[in-house]
XYZ file of C-alpha atoms in Angstrom:
170
model
C 97.525 89.124 98.959
C 96.997 92.851 98.445
C 96.967 95.133 101.431
C 93.991 97.481 101.547
C 92.672 99.858 104.108
C 89.514 98.752 105.911
C 87.601 101.622 104.305
C 88.460 104.630 102.165
C 89.300 107.866 103.922
C 86.437 110.226 103.253
C 86.605 114.010 103.259
C 85.025 114.585 106.670
C 85.703 117.935 108.337
C 88.409 116.427 110.539
C 90.077 115.019 107.442
C 90.029 118.470 105.860
C 91.665 119.842 108.992
C 94.270 117.090 108.716
C 94.971 117.932 105.106
C 95.236 121.640 105.840
C 97.549 121.053 108.778
C 99.310 117.890 107.672
C 102.737 119.095 108.714
C 101.630 119.684 112.306
C 99.392 116.625 112.411
C 102.042 114.163 111.249
C 104.706 115.695 113.464
C 102.390 115.520 116.449
C 101.404 111.896 115.828
C 104.324 110.581 117.808
C 103.229 112.623 120.802
C 100.374 110.143 121.300
C 102.812 107.481 122.431
C 104.655 107.848 125.680
C 107.265 105.359 124.502
C 107.703 106.906 121.060
C 111.171 107.340 119.693
C 110.284 110.717 118.217
C 112.731 113.523 117.770
C 111.015 116.796 117.054
C 112.402 119.865 115.456
C 111.339 123.038 113.778
C 111.570 122.133 110.089
C 108.403 120.079 109.965
C 106.199 122.979 111.000
C 107.986 125.797 109.250
C 106.372 127.816 106.552
C 108.059 129.073 103.440
C 107.557 132.435 101.781
C 104.106 133.498 100.655
C 102.330 131.929 103.657
C 102.324 128.474 102.097
C 103.286 125.476 104.164
C 106.372 123.487 103.333
C 105.764 120.089 101.764
C 106.751 117.555 104.411
C 109.118 114.835 103.193
C 107.812 111.592 104.691
C 109.532 108.207 104.439
C 107.706 105.045 105.426
C 109.522 101.767 105.843
C 106.561 99.995 104.184
C 103.950 101.169 101.719
C 100.914 100.380 103.897
C 101.890 103.078 106.419
C 103.097 105.327 103.593
C 99.681 105.065 101.943
C 97.965 106.211 105.127
C 100.383 109.143 105.488
C 99.729 110.165 101.889
C 95.973 110.027 102.415
C 96.155 112.077 105.598
C 98.647 114.611 104.311
C 97.370 115.055 100.747
C 99.232 117.762 98.861
C 101.126 118.791 102.004
C 103.307 115.670 102.016
C 105.589 113.847 99.623
C 105.683 110.226 100.770
C 108.357 107.723 99.796
C 107.918 104.110 100.864
C 111.160 102.162 101.051
C 109.384 98.839 100.551
C 106.631 99.210 97.983
C 106.789 95.811 96.291
C 104.434 93.333 98.031
C 106.834 90.489 97.114
C 109.647 92.010 99.191
C 110.129 90.399 102.611
C 110.654 93.178 105.188
C 112.110 90.663 107.665
C 115.151 90.100 105.454
C 115.317 93.369 103.528
C 118.746 94.922 103.079
C 118.550 98.708 102.712
C 120.406 100.399 99.876
C 122.442 103.605 99.734
C 119.385 105.253 98.131
C 117.297 104.209 101.166
C 119.876 105.837 103.449
C 119.678 109.070 101.427
C 115.881 108.997 101.604
C 115.967 108.582 105.398
C 118.590 111.311 105.782
C 116.518 113.909 103.929
C 113.150 112.978 105.493
C 111.330 115.325 107.841
C 109.220 112.468 109.162
C 109.818 108.695 109.254
C 107.299 105.932 109.918
C 108.338 102.416 110.830
C 106.304 99.391 111.840
C 108.498 97.858 114.554
C 107.594 94.606 116.371
C 110.500 92.853 114.633
C 109.002 93.436 111.185
C 111.495 96.006 109.905
C 114.556 95.724 112.175
C 116.666 97.176 109.354
C 114.765 100.478 109.661
C 115.924 101.003 113.257
C 119.525 100.491 112.154
C 119.087 102.818 109.185
C 117.559 105.566 111.350
C 120.309 105.184 113.971
C 123.088 105.600 111.412
C 121.392 108.513 109.670
C 120.500 110.853 112.480
C 118.814 114.108 111.531
C 118.117 116.633 114.308
C 114.828 117.833 112.759
C 113.414 114.445 111.745
C 110.481 113.057 113.704
C 110.077 109.288 113.866
C 106.903 107.353 114.531
C 107.293 103.683 115.383
C 103.794 102.265 115.083
C 104.642 99.493 117.585
C 105.353 102.096 120.269
C 102.128 103.981 119.544
C 100.121 100.758 119.844
C 102.024 99.481 122.890
C 103.232 96.381 121.040
C 106.383 94.502 121.935
C 108.735 92.088 120.184
C 106.857 88.830 119.644
C 103.441 90.491 119.189
C 101.729 90.264 115.811
C 103.625 92.719 113.559
C 100.867 92.867 110.921
C 98.975 95.708 112.592
C 97.941 97.314 109.294
C 95.425 94.442 108.976
C 93.790 95.500 112.237
C 91.123 98.158 111.706
C 91.486 99.127 115.374
C 95.232 99.670 115.033
C 94.922 101.643 111.805
C 92.165 103.740 113.363
C 94.361 104.425 116.399
C 97.154 105.694 114.150
C 94.695 107.923 112.258
C 92.822 109.090 115.385
C 96.065 109.995 117.081
C 96.750 112.338 114.160
C 93.266 113.786 114.352
C 93.478 114.430 118.131
C 96.917 115.979 117.774
C 95.781 118.427 115.117
C 92.537 119.486 116.785
């Protein structure tokens, strides 16, 4: 079964604001959750020479959250999804050395949580980066171990992740 978003992201004014300020919007997303495991730092919001924003390096444990980050961030993000093959079982996935390098160099990491990608918590814990921000979708949604981990199928959950970004960047 293919995973699709409930509707395409259209270029509404708030979406243009998100694209223009993707670095700040994605970094601020974790602020919407009181129980977030976010670590914030300066690199995500820094600008390089010439007044242009730095391209934010985003790693998503799974491609469904990576796809949303890419749509929100546009040209301001480079998104790498660790699991991009729909035949890969995230419950039993074993991360590689390349996955560890990807996590280590990321400015922003997105994980699902709720027991779906336990390996991602271990990978993040062993590859600490002081300027990396981490969003665990389960924390944002107030979900706990044993709840349905397939929140990307819930339009309300996906909308909450997107709206949190929109509120944070406004």
